[in-house]
Structure formats: C-alpha cells, structure tokens
XYZ file of C-alpha atoms in Angstrom:
573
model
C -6.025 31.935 -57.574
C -9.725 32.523 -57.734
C -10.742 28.984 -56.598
C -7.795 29.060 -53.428
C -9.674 32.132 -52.710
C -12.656 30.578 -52.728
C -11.575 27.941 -50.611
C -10.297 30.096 -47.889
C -13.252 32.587 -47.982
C -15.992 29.526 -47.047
C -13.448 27.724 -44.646
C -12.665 30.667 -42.880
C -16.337 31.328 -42.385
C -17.124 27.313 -41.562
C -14.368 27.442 -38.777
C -15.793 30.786 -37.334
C -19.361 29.626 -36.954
C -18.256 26.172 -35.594
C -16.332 28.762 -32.993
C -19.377 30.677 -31.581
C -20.313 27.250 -30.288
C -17.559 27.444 -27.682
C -19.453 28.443 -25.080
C -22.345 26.360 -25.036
C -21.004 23.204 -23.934
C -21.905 23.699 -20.290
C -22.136 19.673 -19.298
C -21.820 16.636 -21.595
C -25.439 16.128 -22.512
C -25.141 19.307 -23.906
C -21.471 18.964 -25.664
C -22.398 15.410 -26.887
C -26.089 15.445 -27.485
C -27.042 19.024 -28.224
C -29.471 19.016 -24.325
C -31.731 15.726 -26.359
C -33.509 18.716 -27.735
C -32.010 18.780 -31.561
C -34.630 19.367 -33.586
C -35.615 16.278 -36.165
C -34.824 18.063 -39.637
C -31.438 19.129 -38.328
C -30.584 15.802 -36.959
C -31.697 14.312 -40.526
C -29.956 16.420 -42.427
C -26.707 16.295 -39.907
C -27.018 12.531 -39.968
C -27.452 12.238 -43.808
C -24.060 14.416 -43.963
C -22.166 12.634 -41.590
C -22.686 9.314 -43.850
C -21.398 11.377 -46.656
C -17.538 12.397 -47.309
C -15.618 12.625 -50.743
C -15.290 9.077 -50.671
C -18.644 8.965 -52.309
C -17.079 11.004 -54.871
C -13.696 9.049 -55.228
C -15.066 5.852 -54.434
C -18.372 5.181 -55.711
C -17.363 7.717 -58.462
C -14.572 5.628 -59.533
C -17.274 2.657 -59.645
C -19.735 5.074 -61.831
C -16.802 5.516 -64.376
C -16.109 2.206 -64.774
C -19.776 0.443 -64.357
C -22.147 2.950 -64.734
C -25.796 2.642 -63.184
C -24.500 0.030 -60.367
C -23.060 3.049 -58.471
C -26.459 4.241 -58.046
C -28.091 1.108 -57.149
C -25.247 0.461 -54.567
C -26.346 3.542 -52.707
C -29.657 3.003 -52.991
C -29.234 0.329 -50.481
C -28.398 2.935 -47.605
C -31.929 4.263 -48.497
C -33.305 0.737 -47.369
C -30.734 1.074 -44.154
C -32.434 4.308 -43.653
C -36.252 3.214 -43.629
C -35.836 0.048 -41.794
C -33.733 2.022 -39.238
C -37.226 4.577 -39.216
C -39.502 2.216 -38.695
C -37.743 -0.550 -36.110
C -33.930 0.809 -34.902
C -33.989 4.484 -34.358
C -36.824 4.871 -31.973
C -35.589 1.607 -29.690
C -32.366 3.835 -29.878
C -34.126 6.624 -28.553
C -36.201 4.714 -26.206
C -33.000 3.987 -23.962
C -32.245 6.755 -22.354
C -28.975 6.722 -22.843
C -26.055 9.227 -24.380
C -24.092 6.700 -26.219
C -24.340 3.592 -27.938
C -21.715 2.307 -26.247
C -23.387 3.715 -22.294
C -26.619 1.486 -23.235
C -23.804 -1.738 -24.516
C -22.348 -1.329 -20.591
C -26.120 -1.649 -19.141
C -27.444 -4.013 -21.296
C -24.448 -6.493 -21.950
C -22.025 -5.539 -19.159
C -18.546 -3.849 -18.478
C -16.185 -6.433 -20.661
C -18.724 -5.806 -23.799
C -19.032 -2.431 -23.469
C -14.917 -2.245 -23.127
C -14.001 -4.679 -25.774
C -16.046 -3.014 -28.047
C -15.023 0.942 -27.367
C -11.296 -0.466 -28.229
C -12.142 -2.049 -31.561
C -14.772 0.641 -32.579
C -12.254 3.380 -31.810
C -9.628 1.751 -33.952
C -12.092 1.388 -37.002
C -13.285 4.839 -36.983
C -10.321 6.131 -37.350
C -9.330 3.532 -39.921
C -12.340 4.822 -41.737
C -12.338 8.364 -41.623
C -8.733 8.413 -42.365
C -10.073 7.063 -46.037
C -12.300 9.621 -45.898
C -9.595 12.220 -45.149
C -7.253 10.846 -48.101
C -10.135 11.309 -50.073
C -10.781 14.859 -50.162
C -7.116 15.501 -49.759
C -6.461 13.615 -53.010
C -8.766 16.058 -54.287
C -8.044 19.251 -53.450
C -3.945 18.429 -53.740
C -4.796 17.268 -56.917
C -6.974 19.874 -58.245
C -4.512 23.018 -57.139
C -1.163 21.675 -57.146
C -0.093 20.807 -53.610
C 1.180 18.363 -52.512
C -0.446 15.195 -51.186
C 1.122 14.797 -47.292
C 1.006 18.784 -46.122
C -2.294 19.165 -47.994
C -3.619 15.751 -45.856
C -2.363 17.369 -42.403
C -3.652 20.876 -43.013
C -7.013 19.622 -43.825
C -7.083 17.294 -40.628
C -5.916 19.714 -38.073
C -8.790 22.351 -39.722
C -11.043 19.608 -39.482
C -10.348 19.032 -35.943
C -10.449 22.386 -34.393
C -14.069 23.367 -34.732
C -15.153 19.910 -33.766
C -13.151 20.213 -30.545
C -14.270 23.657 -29.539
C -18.055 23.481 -30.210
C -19.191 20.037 -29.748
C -22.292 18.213 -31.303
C -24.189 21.437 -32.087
C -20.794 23.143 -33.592
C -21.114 19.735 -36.119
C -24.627 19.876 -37.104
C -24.697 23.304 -37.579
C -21.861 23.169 -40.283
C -23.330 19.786 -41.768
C -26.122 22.250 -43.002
C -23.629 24.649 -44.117
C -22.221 21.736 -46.030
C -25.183 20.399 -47.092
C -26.124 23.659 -48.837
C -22.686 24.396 -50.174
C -22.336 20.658 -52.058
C -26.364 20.771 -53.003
C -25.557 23.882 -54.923
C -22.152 22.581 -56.244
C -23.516 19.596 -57.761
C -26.933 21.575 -59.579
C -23.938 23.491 -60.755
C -21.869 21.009 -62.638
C -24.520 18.747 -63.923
C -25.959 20.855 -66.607
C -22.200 21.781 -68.021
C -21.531 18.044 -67.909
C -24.163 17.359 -70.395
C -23.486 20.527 -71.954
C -19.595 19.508 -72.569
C -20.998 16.057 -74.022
C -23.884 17.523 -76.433
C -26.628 16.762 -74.639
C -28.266 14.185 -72.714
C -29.131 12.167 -75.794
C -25.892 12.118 -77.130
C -24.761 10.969 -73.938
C -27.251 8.054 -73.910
C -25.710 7.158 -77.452
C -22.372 7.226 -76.672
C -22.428 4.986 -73.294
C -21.193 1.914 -73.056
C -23.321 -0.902 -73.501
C -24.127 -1.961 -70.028
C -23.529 1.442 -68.559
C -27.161 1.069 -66.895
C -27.664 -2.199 -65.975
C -28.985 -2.109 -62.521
C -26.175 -4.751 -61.443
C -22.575 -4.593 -63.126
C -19.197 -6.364 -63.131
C -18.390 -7.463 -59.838
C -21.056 -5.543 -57.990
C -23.610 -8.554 -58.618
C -27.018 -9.099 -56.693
C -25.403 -10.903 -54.025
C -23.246 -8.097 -53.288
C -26.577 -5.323 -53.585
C -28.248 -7.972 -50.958
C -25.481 -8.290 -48.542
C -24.639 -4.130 -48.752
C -28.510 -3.735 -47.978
C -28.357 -5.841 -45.068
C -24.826 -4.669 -44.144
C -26.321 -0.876 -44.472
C -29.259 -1.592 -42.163
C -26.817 -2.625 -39.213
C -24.524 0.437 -39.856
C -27.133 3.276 -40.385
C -29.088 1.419 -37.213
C -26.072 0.710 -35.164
C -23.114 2.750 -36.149
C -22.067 4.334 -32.942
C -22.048 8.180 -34.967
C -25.646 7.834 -36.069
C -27.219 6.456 -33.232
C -25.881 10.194 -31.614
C -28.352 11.285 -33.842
C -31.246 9.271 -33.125
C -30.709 10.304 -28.899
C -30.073 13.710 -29.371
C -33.966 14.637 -30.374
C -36.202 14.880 -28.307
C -38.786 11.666 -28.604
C -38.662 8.501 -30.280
C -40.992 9.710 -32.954
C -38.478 12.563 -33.922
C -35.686 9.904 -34.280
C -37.936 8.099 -36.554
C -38.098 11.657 -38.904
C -34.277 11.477 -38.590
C -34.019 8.302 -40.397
C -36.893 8.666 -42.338
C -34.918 12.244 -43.554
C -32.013 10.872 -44.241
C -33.639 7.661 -46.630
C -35.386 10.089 -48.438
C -32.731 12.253 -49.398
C -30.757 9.418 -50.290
C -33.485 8.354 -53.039
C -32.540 11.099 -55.520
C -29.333 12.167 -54.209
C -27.195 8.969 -55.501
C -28.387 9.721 -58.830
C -27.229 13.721 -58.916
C -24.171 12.884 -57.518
C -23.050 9.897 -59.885
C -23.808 11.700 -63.255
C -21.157 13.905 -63.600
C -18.577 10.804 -63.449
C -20.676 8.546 -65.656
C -21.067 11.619 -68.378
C -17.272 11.611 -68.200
C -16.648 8.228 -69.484
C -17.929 9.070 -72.869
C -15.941 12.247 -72.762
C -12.684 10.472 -72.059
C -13.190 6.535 -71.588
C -9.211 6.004 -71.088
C -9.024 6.218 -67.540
C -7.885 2.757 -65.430
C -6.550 1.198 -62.704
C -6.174 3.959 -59.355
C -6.858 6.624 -61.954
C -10.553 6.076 -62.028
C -10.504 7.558 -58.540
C -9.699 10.691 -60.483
C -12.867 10.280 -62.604
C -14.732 13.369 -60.875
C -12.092 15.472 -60.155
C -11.945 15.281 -63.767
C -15.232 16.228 -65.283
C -14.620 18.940 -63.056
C -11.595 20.095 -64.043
C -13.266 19.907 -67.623
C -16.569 22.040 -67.477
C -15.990 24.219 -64.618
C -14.491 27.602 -64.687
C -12.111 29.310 -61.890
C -14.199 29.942 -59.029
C -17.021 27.475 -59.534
C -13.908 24.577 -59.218
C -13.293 26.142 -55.938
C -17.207 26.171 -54.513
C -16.981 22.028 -56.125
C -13.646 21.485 -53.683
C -15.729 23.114 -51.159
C -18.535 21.054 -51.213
C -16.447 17.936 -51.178
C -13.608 18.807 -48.875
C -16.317 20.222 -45.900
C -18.273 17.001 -46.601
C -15.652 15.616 -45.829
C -15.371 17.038 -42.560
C -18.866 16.457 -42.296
C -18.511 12.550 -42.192
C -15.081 13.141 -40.100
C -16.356 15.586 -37.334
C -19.331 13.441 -36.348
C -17.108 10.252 -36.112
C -14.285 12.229 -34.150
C -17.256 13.544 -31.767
C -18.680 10.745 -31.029
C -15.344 8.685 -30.294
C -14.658 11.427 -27.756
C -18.030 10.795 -26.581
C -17.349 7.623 -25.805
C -13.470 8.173 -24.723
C -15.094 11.485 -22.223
C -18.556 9.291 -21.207
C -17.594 5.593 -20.992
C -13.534 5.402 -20.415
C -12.872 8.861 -18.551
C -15.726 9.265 -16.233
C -16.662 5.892 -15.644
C -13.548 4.241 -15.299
C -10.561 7.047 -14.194
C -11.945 10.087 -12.569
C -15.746 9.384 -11.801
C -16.302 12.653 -9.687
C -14.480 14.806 -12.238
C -16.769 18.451 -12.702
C -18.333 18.897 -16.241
C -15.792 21.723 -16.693
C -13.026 18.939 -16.201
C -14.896 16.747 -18.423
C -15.395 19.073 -21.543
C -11.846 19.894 -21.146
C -11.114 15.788 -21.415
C -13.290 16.366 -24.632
C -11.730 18.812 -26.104
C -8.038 17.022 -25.632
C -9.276 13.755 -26.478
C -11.180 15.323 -30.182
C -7.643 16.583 -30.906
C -5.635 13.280 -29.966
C -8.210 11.092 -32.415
C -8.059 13.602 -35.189
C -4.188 13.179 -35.018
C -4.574 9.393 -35.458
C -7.199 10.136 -38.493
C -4.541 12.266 -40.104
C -1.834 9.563 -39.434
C -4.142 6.766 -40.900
C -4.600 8.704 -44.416
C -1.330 9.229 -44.983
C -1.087 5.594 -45.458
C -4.262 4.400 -47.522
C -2.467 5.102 -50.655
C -0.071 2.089 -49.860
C -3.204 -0.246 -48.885
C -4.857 -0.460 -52.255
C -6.455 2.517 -52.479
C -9.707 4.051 -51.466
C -12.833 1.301 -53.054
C -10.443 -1.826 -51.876
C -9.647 -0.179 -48.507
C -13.462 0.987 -47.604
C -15.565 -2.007 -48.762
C -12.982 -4.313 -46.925
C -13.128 -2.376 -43.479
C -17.141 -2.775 -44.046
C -17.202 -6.182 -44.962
C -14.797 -7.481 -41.735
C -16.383 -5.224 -38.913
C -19.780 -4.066 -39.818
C -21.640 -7.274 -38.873
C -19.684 -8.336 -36.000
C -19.447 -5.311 -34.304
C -22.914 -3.782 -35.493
C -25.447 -6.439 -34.893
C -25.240 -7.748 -31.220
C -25.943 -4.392 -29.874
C -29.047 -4.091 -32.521
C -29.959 -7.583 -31.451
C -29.777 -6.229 -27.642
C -32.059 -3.694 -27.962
C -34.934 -5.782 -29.145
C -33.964 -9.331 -27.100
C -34.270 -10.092 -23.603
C -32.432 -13.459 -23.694
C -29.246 -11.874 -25.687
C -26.101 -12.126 -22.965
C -22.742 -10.741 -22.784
C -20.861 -13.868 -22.830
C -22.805 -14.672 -26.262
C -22.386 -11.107 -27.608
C -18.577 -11.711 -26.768
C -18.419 -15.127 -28.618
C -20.737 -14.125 -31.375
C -18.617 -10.770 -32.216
C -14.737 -12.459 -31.861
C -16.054 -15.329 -33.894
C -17.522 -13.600 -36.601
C -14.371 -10.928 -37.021
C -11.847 -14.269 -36.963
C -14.004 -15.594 -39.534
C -13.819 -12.276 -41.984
C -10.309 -11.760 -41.422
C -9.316 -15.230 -42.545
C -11.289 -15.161 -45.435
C -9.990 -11.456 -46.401
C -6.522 -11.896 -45.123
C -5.484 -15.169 -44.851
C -6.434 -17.555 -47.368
C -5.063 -14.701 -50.200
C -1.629 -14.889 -48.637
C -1.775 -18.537 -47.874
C -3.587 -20.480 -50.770
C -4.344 -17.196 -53.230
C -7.866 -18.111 -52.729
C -10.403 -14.465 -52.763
C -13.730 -14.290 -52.303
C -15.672 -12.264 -54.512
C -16.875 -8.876 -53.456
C -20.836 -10.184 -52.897
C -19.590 -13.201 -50.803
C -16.411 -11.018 -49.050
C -19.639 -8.974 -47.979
C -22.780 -11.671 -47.562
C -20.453 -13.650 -45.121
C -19.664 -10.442 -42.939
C -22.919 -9.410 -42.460
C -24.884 -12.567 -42.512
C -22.600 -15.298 -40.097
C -23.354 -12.827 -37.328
C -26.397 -12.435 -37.934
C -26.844 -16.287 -37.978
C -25.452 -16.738 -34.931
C -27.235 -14.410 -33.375
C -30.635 -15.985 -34.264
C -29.507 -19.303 -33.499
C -28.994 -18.153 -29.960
C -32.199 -16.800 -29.732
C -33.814 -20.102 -30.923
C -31.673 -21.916 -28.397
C -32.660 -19.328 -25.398
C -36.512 -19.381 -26.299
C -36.118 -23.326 -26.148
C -34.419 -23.332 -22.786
C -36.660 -20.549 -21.237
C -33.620 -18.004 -20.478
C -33.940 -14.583 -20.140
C -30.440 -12.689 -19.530
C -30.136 -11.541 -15.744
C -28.191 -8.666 -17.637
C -31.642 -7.481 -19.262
C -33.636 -7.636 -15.852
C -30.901 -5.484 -14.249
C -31.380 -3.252 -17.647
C -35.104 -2.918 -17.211
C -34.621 -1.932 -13.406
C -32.116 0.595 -14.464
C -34.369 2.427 -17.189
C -37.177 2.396 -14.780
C -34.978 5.192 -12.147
C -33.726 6.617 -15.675
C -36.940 7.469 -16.749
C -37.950 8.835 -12.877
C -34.475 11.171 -13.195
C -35.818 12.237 -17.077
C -39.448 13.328 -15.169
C -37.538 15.461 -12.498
C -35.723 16.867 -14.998
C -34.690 20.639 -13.730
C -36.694 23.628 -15.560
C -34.186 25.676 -15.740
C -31.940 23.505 -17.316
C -34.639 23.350 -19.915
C -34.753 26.668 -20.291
C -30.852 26.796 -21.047
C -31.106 23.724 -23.556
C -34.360 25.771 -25.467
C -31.737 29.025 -25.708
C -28.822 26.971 -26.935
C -31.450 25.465 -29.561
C -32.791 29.091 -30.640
C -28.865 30.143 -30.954
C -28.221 27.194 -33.033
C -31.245 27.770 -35.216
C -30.613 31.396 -35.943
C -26.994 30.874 -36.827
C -28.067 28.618 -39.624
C -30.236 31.396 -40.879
C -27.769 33.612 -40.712
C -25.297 31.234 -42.480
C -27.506 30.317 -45.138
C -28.332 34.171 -45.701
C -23.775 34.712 -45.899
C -23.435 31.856 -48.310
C -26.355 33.444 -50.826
C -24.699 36.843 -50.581
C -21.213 34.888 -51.351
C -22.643 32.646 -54.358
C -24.368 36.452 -55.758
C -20.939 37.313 -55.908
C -19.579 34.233 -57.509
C -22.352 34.504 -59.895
C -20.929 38.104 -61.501
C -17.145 36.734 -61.295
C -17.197 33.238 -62.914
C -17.238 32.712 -66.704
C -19.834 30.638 -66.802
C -22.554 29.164 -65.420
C -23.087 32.260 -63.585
C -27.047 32.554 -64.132
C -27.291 29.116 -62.433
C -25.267 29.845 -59.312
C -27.623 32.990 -59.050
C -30.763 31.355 -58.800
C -29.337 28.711 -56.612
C -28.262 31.480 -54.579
C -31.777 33.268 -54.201
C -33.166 29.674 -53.441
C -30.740 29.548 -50.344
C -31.531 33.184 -49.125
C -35.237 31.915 -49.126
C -34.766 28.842 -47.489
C -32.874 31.003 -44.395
C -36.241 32.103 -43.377
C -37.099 28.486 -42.632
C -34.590 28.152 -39.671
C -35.106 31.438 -38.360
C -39.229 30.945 -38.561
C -38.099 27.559 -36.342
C -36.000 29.411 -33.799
C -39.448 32.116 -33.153
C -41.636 29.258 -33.128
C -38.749 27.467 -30.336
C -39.025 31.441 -28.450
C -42.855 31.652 -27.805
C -42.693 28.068 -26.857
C -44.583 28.383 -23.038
C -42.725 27.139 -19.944
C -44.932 24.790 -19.118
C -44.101 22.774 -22.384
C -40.461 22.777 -21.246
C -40.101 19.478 -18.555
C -39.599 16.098 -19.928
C -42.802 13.789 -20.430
C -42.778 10.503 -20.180
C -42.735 9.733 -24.036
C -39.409 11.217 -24.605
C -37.923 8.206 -22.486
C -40.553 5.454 -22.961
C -38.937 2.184 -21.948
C -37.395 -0.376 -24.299
C-alpha cells in the first residue's frame, strides 16, 4: 500500500507540472523546439534521459545477471556515440537551421527522401518505444500484483497526456524530474545490495569467474565495435536527439549537449548495473526470460515498502522519459513535415498545435498497441538489439553523411538506405526460416551498421572521381543563405516571449526539485530502512534547486539588446 501510494503521489505531481506547460505552446518552434533557446544543461540532461527507459534495467540488466562486466562495457559505447556526436554531429545539426531532422532530409535530399523516410522512422519508433513501454510495465505489474495488459495501457495513456498538452518544454522539464527521482533511487539500493550480500568483498569472492571480463559470451569485440559505431549514428542521427541538438541556442551549446550526455554516461552504466550483478551471487538460478526479472528482484530483496515504490518510480517515469521525447518528436514530424507541408499549408499555429496534440495521442495509442505484443516476439534483449541492428545504419547514416557531403544525392540516399535494410532483413529474417543459418550478435550488428556505411563512402569516392556535386546541395546552400537572413530579422518581441517561457521553465524545476526533497524527508521518517540515506539525498536535491532558479535570475536581468539572433546561432553548414 505504501509503495502504490508512492507511486501515485510522484505521478500525480509529474502529470501536473507537465500540465502548466499548456499554455506556452504559442507556434511550433515553440511546442517542438522550446523557441531554440533551451538552455545546454537542460537539453543534456533531457537528451541523456530520453536515451534511457527501463529497458536499460530489463535489458542490459538481464545481460549484467547473466555476463557480468560486459553490460557495462556495452554502454560505454553510447559514451563514444556521445563525444564523437560533440565534437563532429551535433553542431552541423545545429548549424542547419532547421526544426527537424527530417525538415533539413526534404532540403538537402528532396521530397521522396524526406517522405520515405518519415514512414519507416515513424513505424520504428513506435516499434521501439513500445519495448520500452513493456518494459516498465513488466515491472511495475510485476512488482505490485497487476496485471500485465491494463497495467501496459494505463501507463501509456499517462504517458501520453502530459506529452500532448505541454510540448518539448513539458518533456524536458519532467526528464529532470526523472533524472533526480532515478539518481536518488539507485544511491538508494546500491549500498543495501552489498549490504544483503556481506559486503563488497564477499561479493568479489562469490562472482562467477568471468563476471568482469570486459567482453563476455556472445557480446564479443566485434559486437562492442559494431554497437560503438552503430551508437555514433543513433545518438548523432536519431531523429529524437537531434531535437535536442536544434533546440539550444548555438552550435557550441549543442556541442555541451552531447558532451553532457557522454559524460554522464561514463559512471552511470556502472551504478546502474550493480545491483543486478550483486544479485547473481545472491540467487544465481535465474534463466531463460526470467533474467529480465533480475532487477526487479534485488529490489524486491533489499528494499523496504516505500523505497520499492520511489525504485518503480524512477524506472517507470524513465520510461516515459525515453517514450515522451520519441512520441514528440514523431508528432513533430507528422505536425511539421506531413501536415503543414503537404495537407493544409496555410493552416494558423493554433490549428497546428491542435494537429499536435491529436497526432501525440494517435502515436501513443500505436506505442501501447506495440507492447502488448513484445512478449510474443522473443522478449525485450532479442526484440531491441534486432530493431537496432536492421534500421540503425540504413536509416541513420545517409542523413549524417548529408550534412557533411556536397556530392551525397537523393537517388543514392534512396538506393543506399533500401539496399542496406533488404540486406539486414534477409540475414535476420530470412536465412533463419529458410536454411536455419543466424548470424551471431557482433556480425547481426557489424553488417547493419557498416554495409551502409560502405556504400556510402564508395559513393563519395566515385563522386570526387567524376567531379559531381549534388544540384540538391547547391539548392540547400541557397536555401540556408535566406534562412539565416529570416534568423537575423528575427522579431524582438518574440524573443522576449521565448526568454519568459525559458525563465517559467527554469523556475518550475526549482520548484520541483525543492517538492521532491520535501517528499523524500518524508519517506526518510516512514521507511524501515535506509532512511538516513534517502535524507541526505534529499537535502542534496533541495540544494541543487537553487541552481535552476539562480539560472532563471541570471535569464531575467539578461538586457534586451542581447535578445535578437546573431549570426552564430545559424552559421551555415
């Protein structure tokens, strides 16, 4: 009773925040991209919760049971995703001008591209964050007793609502909120893991063998190679991050996103996978699907009634994390690139945040209808890894390739990307039902990533031989040239309503973080245990609240002449 309570007491409180958003959504730069005004620590952290869910628990947990180590060194490759994408792929991103990934795909490749590709990303986002959805519905179903479907469908439709009423800044303010609330969940449970297995020596003793091998079972080098270059396409190119990287304000702030988000995935991988690998020396029984239970387990084991339900917090509004973004920026891209461009052109912005709104809802139903089947697919590791390994190359790297060639065309992005996908889904679909022949998980992955890749350089070699340059990229350069003149003339008072919708957003956090400290002080005196932790963690959080409301001041007595565009926010490509 104490955990449901729990539950409902911080989701309540998430949904209302993500409602005082409602209003701010005057246009969609502002809906979609927060005004291009975010600032860079909140896009980081946004971004570095929107690539996290309770897959990482069920998933790469289930890994850390069974292998150990290898869990950690698997995400350590989004790390390398995240400074390569610093350095070379968020700026370029930036650079563009434009509000979506798949708005700068239209310019730079053409029409078909642009359309081919909004049909097949659409379709895999909400193949993905359906997993993701299953995920932290196994959990919490699990965990209290409910069962599986309604728990799955209430989740999604609360998942959906505050997305669809607040927009971008609705998301990002709650991937703080979640940020804090799993930080402080996992500090929690580590020390009573060790605690419940004697120690961390003991603990050292009693894993298996190989338990820390850097590479592990199937998960070989090959496979840490191919995920490192599959993660630099997908934190670079993924249409859901590279909102992130345009919604700052210059390409040196979308830099400090990335550069944010690698960081924090350093140390992070490690917190998160102890509790699971701890548990195999507490009860080393678990196989098959069950290992997807591995966390839910330790937890289950060490934590007392109340902390359990700040844990299924964490997870499940991680969860929505990952989801929200994804469902955002598909009705970016739905509102943006189908709606406005191609059915009702002169529609108002009231008429188009309306489209939004519907569209957020009619996506999250499809996420909701996709998890209720991943449990018949093979589960959660099988079903995540495979959707990465077919489409992340193919549909990832031509538009990465774009921003950075001027001989790259559509008709070659077309061949390059149908090619490649035909080519993954015989090997992962095909030759298993046909001949029983499977790749390995290394090669399944290496040949994803790497025959577009290829391909794509191949081209290039060909183009710089033959002396073409793309007549698609000349009309590109012509069109960020007026883009960049419309950026200068930029009204001020539209400024001014962008720099009050940022000072809102900031102070909200600040008084969010400030809520969740007084609500973990109270946890502290009810739970059985671990109740001196959860009070320093919670004076830590009531400190930090002064940071975003010091920001917001700072954003205040900013003076008006600092508020029109320079030219450095939208330097060309």
């Amino acid at each position: 009773m104490v955990d449901t309570t729990v539950i409902i007491v911080f989701s309540v409180f998430i949904m209302l925040i993500g409602f005082l958003f409602a209003r701010t959504g005057r246009n969609l730069k502002s809906f979609f991209a927060g005004g291009e005004a975010v600032p860079w620590f909140i896009g980081g952290l946004s971004l570095f919760m929107s690539f996290f869910s309770a897959g990482t628990f069920v998933a790469w947990g289930s890994i850390a049971y069974q292998h150990g180590w290898v869990a950690i060194t698997i995400q350590w490759t989004m790390c390398i995703g995240g400074l390569i994408t610093g350095l070379y792929l968020a700026p370029k991103w930036k650079a563009t001008g434009n509000l979506t990934a798949a708005e700068f795909i239209r310019e730079r490749l053409g029409e078909k591209v642009q359309k081919t590709y909004i049909y097949i990303f659409m379709l895999v986002s909400l193949f993905i964050k359906g997993s993701v959805l299953y995920s932290v519905s196994k959990l919490v179903a699990s965990s209290l007793g409910f069962p599986l479907i309604p728990a799955t469908v209430v989740l999604g439709l609360f998942m959906i609502a505050y997305t669809a009423v607040g927009g971008l800044w609705a998301v990002m303010v709650t991937d703080i909120l979640q940020f804090v609330i799993l930080t402080a969940a996992i500090l929690i449970i580590i020390p009573l893991a060790f605690e419940a297995t004697n120690g961390v020596e003991s603990f050292l003793q009693q894993a298996p063998a190989d338990f820390f091998n850097i590479v592990n079972g199937e998960y070989t080098w090959g496979f840490i190679l191919a995920f490192a270059l599959y993660h630099i396409f997908y934190i670079g190119g993924n249409w859901t991050f590279v909102q992130r990287y345009t919604s700052v304000d210059t390409p040196k702030s979308a830099s400090k996103v990335a550069y944010l988000f690698a960081g924090l995935y350093i140390i992070s991988p490690i917190l998160w996978m102890l509790p699971p690998m701890v548990y195999k020396t507490i009860n080393p029984s678990l196989t098959g699907l069950d290992t997807e239970n591995a966390y839910l387990m330790i937890c289950k084991h060490v934590l007392p009634a109340g902390l359990m339900g700040l844990i299924l917090t964490g997870m499940y509004f991680s969860t929505s994390a990952s989801a929200n973004t994804a469902l955002n920026v598909v009705s970016a891209v739905f509102t943006n690139d189908i709606y406005k461009t191609n059915i009702n052109p002169n529609a108002s912005d009231r008429k188009l945040i309306r489209v939004a709104r519907i569209s957020s809802w009619f996506f999250g139903l499809g996420m909701i209808g996709i998890a209720l089947i991943v449990p018949y697919i093979g589960g959660i590791v099988e079903f995540t890894l495979s959707i990465g390994a077919v489409t992340g190359g193919p549909l990832l790297a031509p538009p990465i390739w774009a921003l950075f060639s001027k001989r790259l065309s559509g008709k070659t992005t077309m061949l390059v990307t149908l090619l490649s996908l035909a080519v993954n889904l015989v090997f992962k679909m095909l030759l298993p039902l046909t001949i029983g022949s499977k790749l390995s998980r290394g090669a399944e992955m290496l040949i994803g990533v790497g025959l577009p890749f290829v391909m794509l350089a191949l081209y290039e070699w060909y183009a710089w031989y033959r002396g073409i340059t793309s007549d698609q990229y000349l009309r590109f350069k012509q069109q960020r040239a007026q883009r960049k003149q419309e950026a200068l003339q930029a009204g001020v008072e539209e400024e001014k309503k962008i720099k009050r919708q940022n000072r809102f957003g900031l102070r909200v956090i600040a008084f969010s973080l400030a809520f969740i400290a007084l609500l973990l002080f109270v946890l502290s005196v009810l739970t059985a245990s671990g109740g001196k932790i959860v009070m320093v963690i919670a004076a830590v959080i009531l400190v930090s609240a002064l940071i975003p409301f010091r920001a917001s001041n700072k954003l205040k007595m900013m003076p008006e002449t600092n508020l029109t565009k320079t030219p450095a926010m939208v330097e060309d490509v």
